[in-house]
mmCIF file of C-alpha atoms in Angstrom:
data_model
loop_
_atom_site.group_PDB
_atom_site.id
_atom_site.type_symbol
_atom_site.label_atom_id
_atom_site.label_comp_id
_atom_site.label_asym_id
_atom_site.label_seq_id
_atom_site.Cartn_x
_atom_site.Cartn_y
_atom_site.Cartn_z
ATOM 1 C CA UNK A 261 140.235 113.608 92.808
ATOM 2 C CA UNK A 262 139.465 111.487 89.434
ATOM 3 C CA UNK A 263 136.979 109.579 89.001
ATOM 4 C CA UNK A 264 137.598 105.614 89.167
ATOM 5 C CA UNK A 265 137.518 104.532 85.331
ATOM 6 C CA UNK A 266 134.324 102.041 84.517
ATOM 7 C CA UNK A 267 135.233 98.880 83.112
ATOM 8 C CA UNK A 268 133.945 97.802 79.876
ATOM 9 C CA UNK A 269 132.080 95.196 81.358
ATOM 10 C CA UNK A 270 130.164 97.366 83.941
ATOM 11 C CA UNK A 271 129.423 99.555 80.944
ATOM 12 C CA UNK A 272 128.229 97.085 78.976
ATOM 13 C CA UNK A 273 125.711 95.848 81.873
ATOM 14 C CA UNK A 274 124.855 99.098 82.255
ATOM 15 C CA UNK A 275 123.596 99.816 78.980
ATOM 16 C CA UNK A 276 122.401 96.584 78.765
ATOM 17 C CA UNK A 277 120.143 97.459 81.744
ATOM 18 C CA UNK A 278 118.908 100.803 80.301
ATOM 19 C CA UNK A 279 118.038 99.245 76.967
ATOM 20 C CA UNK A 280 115.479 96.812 78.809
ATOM 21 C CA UNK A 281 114.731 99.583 81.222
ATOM 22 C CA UNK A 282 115.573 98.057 84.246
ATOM 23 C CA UNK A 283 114.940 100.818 87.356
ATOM 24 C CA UNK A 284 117.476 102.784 88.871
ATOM 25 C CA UNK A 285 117.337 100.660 92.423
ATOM 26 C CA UNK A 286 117.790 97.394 90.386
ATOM 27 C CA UNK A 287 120.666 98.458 88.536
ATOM 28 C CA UNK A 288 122.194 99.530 91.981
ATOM 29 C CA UNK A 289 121.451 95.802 92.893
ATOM 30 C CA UNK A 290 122.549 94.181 90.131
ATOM 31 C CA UNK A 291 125.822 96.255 89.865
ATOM 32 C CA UNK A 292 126.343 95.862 93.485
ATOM 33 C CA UNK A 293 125.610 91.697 93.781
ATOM 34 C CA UNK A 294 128.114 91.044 90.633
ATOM 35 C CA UNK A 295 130.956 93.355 92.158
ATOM 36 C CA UNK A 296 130.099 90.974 95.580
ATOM 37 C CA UNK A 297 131.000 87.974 93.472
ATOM 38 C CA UNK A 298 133.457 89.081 91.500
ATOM 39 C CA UNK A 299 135.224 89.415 94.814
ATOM 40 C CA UNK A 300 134.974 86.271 95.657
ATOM 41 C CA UNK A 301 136.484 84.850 92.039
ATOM 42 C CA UNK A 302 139.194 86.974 92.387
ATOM 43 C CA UNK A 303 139.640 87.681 89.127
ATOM 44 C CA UNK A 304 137.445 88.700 86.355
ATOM 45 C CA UNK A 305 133.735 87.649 86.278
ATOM 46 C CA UNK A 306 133.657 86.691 82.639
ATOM 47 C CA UNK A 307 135.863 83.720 83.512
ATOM 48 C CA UNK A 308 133.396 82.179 85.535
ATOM 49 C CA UNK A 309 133.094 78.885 85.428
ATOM 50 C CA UNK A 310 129.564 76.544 86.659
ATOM 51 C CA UNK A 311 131.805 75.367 89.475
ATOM 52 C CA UNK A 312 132.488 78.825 90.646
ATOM 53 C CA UNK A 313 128.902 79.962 90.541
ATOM 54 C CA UNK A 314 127.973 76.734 92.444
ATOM 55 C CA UNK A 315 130.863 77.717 95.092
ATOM 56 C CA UNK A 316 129.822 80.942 95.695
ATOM 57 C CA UNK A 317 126.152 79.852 96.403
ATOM 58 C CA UNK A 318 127.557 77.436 98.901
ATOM 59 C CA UNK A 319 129.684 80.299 100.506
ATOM 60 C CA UNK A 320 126.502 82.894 100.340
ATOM 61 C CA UNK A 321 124.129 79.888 102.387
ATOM 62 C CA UNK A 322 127.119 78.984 104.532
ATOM 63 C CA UNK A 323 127.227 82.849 105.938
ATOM 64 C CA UNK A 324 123.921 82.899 106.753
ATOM 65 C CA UNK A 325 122.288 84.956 103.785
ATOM 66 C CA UNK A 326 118.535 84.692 103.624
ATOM 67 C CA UNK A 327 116.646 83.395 100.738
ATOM 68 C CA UNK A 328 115.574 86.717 99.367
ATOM 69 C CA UNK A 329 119.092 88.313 99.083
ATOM 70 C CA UNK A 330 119.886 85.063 97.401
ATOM 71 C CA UNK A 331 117.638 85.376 94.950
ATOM 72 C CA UNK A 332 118.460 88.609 93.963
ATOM 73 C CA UNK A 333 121.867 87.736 93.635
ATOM 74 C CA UNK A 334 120.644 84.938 91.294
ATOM 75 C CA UNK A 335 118.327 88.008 88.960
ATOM 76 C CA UNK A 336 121.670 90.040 88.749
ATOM 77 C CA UNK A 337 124.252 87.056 87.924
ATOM 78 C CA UNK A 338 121.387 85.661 85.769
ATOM 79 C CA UNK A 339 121.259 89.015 83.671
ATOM 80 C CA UNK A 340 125.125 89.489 83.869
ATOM 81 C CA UNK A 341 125.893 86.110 82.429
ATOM 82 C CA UNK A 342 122.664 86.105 80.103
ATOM 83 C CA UNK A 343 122.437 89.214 78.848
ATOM 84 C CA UNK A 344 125.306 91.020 79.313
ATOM 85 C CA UNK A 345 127.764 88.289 78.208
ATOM 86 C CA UNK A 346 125.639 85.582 76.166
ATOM 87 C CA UNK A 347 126.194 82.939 78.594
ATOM 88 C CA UNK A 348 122.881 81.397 78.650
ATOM 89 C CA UNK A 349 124.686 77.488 79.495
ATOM 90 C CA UNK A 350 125.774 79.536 82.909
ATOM 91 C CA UNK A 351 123.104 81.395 83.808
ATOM 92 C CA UNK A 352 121.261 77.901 83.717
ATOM 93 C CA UNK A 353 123.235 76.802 87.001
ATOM 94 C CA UNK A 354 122.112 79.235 89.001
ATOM 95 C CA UNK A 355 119.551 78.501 91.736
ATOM 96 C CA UNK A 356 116.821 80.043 93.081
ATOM 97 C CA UNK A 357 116.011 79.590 96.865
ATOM 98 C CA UNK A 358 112.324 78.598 97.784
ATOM 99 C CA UNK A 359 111.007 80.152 100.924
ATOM 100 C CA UNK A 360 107.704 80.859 102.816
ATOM 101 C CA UNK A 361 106.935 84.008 102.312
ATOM 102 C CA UNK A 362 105.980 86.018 105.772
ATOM 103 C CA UNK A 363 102.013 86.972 106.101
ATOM 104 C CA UNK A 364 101.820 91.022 105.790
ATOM 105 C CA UNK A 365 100.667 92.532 108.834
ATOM 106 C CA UNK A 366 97.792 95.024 108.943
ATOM 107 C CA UNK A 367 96.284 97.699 111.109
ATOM 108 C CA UNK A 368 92.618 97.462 112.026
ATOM 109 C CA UNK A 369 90.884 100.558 110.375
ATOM 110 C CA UNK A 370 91.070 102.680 113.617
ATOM 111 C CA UNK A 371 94.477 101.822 114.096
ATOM 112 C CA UNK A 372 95.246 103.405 110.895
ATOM 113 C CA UNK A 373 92.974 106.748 112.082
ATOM 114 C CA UNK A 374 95.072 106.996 114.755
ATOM 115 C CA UNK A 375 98.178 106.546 112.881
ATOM 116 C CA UNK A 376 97.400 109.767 110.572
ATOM 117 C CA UNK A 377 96.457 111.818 112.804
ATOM 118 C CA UNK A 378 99.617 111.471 115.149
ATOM 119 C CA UNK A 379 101.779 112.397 111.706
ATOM 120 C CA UNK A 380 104.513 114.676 112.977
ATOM 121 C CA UNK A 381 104.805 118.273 111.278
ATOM 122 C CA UNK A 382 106.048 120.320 109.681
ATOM 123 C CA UNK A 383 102.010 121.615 108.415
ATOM 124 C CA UNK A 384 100.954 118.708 106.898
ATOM 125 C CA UNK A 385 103.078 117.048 104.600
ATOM 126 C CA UNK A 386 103.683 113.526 106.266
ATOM 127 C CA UNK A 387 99.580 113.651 107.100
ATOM 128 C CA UNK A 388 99.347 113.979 103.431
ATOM 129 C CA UNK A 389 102.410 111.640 102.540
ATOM 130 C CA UNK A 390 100.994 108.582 104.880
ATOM 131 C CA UNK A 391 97.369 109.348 103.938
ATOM 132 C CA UNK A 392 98.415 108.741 99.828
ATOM 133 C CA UNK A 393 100.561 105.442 101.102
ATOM 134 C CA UNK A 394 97.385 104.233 102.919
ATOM 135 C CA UNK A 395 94.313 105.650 100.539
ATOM 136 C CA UNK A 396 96.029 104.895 97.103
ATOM 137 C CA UNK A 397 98.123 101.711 98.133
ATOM 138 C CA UNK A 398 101.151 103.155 97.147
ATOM 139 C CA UNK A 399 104.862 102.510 97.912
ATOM 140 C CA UNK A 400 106.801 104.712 99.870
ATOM 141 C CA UNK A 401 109.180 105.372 96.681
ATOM 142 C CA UNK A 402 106.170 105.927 94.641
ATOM 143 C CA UNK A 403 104.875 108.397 97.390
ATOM 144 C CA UNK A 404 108.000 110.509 97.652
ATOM 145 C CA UNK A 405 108.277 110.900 93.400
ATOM 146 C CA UNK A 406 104.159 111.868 93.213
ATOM 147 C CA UNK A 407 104.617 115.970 91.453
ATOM 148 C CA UNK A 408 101.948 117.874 91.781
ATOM 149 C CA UNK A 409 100.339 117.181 88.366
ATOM 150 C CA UNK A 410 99.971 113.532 89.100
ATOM 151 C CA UNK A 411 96.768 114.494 90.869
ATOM 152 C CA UNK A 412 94.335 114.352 88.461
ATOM 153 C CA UNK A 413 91.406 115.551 90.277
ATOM 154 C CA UNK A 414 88.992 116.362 87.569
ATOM 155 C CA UNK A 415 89.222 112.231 87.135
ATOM 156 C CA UNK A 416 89.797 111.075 90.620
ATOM 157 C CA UNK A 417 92.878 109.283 89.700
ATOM 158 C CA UNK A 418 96.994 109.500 90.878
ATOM 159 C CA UNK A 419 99.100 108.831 88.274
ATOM 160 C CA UNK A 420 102.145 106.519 89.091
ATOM 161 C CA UNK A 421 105.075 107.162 86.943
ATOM 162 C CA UNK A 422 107.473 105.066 86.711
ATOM 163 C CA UNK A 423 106.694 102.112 89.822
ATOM 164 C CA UNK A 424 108.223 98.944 90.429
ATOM 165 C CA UNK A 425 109.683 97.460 87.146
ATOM 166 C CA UNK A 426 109.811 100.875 85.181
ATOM 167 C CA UNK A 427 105.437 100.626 84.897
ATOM 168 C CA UNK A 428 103.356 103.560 84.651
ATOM 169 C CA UNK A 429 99.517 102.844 86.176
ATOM 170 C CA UNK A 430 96.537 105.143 87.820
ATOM 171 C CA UNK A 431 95.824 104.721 91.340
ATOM 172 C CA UNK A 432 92.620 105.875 93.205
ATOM 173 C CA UNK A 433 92.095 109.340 94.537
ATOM 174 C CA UNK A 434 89.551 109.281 97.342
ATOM 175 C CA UNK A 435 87.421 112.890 98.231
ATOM 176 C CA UNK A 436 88.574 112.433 101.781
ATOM 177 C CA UNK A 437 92.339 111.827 100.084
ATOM 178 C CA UNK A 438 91.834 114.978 98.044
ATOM 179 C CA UNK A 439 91.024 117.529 100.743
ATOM 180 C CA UNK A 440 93.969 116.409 102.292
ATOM 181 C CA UNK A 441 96.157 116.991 99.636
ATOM 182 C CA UNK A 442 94.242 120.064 98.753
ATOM 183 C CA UNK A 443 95.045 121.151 102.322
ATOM 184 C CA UNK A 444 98.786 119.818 102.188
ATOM 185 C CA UNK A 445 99.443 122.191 98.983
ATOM 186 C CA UNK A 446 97.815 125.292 100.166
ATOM 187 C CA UNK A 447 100.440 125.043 103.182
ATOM 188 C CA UNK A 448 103.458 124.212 100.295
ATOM 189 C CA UNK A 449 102.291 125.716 97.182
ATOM 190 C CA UNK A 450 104.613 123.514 95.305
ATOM 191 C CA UNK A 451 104.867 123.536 91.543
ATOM 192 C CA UNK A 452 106.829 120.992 91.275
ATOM 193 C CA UNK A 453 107.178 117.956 93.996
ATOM 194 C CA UNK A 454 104.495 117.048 95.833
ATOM 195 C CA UNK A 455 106.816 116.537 98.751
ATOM 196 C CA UNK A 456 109.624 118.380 98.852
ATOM 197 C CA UNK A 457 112.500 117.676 100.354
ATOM 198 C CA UNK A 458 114.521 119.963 102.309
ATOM 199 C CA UNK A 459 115.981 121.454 99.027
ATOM 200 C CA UNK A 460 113.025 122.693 97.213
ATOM 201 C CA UNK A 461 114.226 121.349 93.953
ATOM 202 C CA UNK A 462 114.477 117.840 95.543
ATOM 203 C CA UNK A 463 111.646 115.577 96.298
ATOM 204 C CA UNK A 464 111.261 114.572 99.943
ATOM 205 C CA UNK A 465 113.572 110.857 101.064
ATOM 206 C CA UNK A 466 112.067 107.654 101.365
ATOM 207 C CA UNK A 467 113.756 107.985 104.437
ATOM 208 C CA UNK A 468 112.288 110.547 105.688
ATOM 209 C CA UNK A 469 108.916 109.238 104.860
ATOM 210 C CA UNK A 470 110.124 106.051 106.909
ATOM 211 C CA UNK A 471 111.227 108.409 109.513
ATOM 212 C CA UNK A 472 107.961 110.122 110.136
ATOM 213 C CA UNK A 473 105.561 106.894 109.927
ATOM 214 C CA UNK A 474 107.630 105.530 112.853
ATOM 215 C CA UNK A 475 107.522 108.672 114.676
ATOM 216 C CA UNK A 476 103.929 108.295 114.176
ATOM 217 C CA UNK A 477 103.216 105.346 115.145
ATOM 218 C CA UNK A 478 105.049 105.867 118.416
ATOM 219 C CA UNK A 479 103.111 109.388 119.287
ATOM 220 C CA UNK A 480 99.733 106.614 118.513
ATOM 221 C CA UNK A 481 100.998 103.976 120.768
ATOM 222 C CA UNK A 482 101.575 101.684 118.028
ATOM 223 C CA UNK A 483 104.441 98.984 117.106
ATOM 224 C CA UNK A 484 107.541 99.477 116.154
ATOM 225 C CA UNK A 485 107.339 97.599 113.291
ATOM 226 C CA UNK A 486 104.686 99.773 111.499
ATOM 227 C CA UNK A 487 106.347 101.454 108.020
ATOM 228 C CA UNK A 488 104.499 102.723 105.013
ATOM 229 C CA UNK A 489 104.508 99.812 103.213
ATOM 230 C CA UNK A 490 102.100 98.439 106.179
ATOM 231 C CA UNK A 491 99.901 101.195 104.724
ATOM 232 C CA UNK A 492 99.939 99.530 101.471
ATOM 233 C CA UNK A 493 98.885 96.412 102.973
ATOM 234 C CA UNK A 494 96.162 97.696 105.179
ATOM 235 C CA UNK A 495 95.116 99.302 101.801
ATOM 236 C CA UNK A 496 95.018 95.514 100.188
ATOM 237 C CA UNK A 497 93.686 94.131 103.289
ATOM 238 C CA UNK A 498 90.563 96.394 103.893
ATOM 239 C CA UNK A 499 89.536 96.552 100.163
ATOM 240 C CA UNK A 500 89.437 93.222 99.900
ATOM 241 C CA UNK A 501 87.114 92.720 103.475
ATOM 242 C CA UNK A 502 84.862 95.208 101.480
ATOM 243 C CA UNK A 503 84.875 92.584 98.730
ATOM 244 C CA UNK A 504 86.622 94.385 96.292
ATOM 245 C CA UNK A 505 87.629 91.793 93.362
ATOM 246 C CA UNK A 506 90.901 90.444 94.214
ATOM 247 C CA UNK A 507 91.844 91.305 90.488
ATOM 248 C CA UNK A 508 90.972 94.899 90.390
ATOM 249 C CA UNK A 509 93.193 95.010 93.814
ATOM 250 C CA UNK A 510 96.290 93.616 91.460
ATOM 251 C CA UNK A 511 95.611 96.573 89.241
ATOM 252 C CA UNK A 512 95.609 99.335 91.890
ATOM 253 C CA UNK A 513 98.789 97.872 93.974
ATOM 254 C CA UNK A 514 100.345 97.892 90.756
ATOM 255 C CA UNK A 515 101.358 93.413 90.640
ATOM 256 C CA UNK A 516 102.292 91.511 88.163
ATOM 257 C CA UNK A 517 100.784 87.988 89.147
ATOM 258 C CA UNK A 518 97.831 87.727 91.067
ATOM 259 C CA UNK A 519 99.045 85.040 93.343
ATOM 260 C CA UNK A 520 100.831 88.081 94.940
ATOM 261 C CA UNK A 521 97.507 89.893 95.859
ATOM 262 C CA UNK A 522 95.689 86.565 96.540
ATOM 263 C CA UNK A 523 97.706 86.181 99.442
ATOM 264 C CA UNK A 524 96.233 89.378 101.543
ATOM 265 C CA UNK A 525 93.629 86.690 101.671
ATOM 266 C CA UNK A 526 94.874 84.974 104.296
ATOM 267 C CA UNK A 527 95.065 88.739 106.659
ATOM 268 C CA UNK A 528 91.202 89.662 105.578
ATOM 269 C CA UNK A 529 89.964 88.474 108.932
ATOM 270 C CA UNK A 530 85.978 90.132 107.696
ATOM 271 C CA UNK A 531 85.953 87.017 105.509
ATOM 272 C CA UNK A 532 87.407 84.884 107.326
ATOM 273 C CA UNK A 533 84.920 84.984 110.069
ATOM 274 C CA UNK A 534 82.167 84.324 107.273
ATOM 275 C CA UNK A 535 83.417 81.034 106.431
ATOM 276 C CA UNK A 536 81.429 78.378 108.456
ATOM 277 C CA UNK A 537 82.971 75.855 110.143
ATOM 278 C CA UNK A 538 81.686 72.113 108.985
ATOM 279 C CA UNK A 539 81.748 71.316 112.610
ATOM 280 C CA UNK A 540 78.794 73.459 113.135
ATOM 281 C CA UNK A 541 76.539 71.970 110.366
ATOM 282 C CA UNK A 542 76.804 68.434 113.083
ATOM 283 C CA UNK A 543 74.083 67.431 115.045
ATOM 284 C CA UNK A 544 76.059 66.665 118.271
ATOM 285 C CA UNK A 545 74.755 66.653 121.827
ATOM 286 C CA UNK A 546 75.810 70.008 123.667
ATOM 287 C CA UNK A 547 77.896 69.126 126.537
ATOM 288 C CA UNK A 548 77.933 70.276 129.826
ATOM 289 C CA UNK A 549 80.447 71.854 131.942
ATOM 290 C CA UNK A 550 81.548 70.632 135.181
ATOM 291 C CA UNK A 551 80.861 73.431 137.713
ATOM 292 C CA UNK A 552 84.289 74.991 138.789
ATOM 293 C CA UNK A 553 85.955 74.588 135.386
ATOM 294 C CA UNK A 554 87.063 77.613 133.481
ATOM 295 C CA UNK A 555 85.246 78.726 130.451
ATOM 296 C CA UNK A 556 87.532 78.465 126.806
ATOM 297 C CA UNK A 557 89.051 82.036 126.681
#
């Protein structure tokens, strides 16, 4: 069976895309969120007009797709129409969707104990897998594509090739991280992925990574909705209680704005529970219960 023949237009937004070095995932997106409206035109997307862009937002709200989808379709049509095809006067009419963006939830520290040491076999690969997404912050992509000479142990750093956005940056490498993985490889002896995948010459699935943490968290009694990017917040969240500068947290989790970071803020219940209430610096009588009444719980 023959291949389906690219368009030139796909081929141009593909190169387009590799020129600026966009990652593999977000040319996926891209690709994928222009075919989606060039399905709804009916014809082809380089006859677009503003009134068809504006139409297909309506349609996207109308069937109930959430802001972040949304926005992503407005990135891809935004690059299409901007990039890819000069259209700068249409790329303007697209509109991003505001939206509160969801608190991260975090694991208290034993929690996380726990959580490692119920990581399902085989040896100790996911141990070591969970134990880099939790130690070093990292994503679960970021995890799976670590080789073994990205530990750099003579410097005590993880190098990250390749992250979110096509970035390159050095991540920490704990002692306790380092026996692990130290542990992990004389089980694997790997020379190339640190996690193999079922084939050798592959590395291991995000999936599977995915796949074990909830297994995990099960066998520890744990919620359902625990993943390994939780680790990566629990990672944010517990360096910062330490009072680790919010900035040098940016550079380890690998952000672009700080605002990003600021926000594990709001989960760093150690300094929250610093922060005195002004109600306490009042001088006001202390009153009295009424005998039978139940204390505040």
């Amino acid at each position: 069976m023959k291949d389906k023949p690219i368009s030139d237009l796909r081929r141009r937004m593909l190169e387009d895309m590799a020129v600026r070095r966009l990652g593999e995932k977000t040319q996926q997106d891209y690709i994928k969120h222009v075919q989606t409206f060039t399905r709804f035109l009916g014809r082809s997307p380089d006859t677009a007009t503003a009134e068809d862009l504006r139409r297909f937002q309506i349609q996207e709200l109308e069937q109930g797709s959430q802001a972040p989808k949304m926005n992503t379709q407005v990135s891809a049509l935004r690059f299409f129409f901007g990039k890819t095809l000069g259209r700068l006067d249409l790329a303007h009419q697209l509109s991003r969707v505001d939206y509160q963006r969801k608190l991260p939830r975090v694991l208290p520290m034993q929690d996380v104990t726990q959580l490692l040491e119920a990581a399902p076999g085989p040896g100790l690969k996911y141990k070591a897998a969970l134990s880099i997404a939790y130690g070093a912050g990292l994503r679960g992509g970021e995890v799976v594509m670590l080789r073994v000479s990205d530990i750099d142990s003579k410097r005590m750093l993880i190098r990250v090739e390749q992250g979110k956005g096509g970035k390159d940056r050095l991540g920490i490498l704990s002692p306790q991280l380092l026996t692990v993985l130290r542990a992990w490889w004389g089980q694997c002896r790997s020379r190339g992925w640190l996690f193999p995948g079922q084939d050798p010459l592959l590395a291991m699935t995000v999936r599977q990574l995915n796949r074990a943490c909830h297994q995990a968290a099960e066998a520890a009694g744990l919620g359902t909705w625990i993943s390994p990017r939780t680790l990566r917040h629990c990672f944010a969240t517990h360096l910062m209680e330490a009072g680790v500068d919010v900035r040098i947290i940016q550079v380890l989790l690998g952000h672009s704005k700080l605002d990003t970071t600021a926000r594990y803020t709001h989960v760093a219940t150690n300094i929250l529970r610093t922060v005195e209430s002004p109600l306490d610096r009042l001088t006001l009588p202390i009153p009295i219960a009424k005998p039978g009444t139940e204390p505040v719980k």
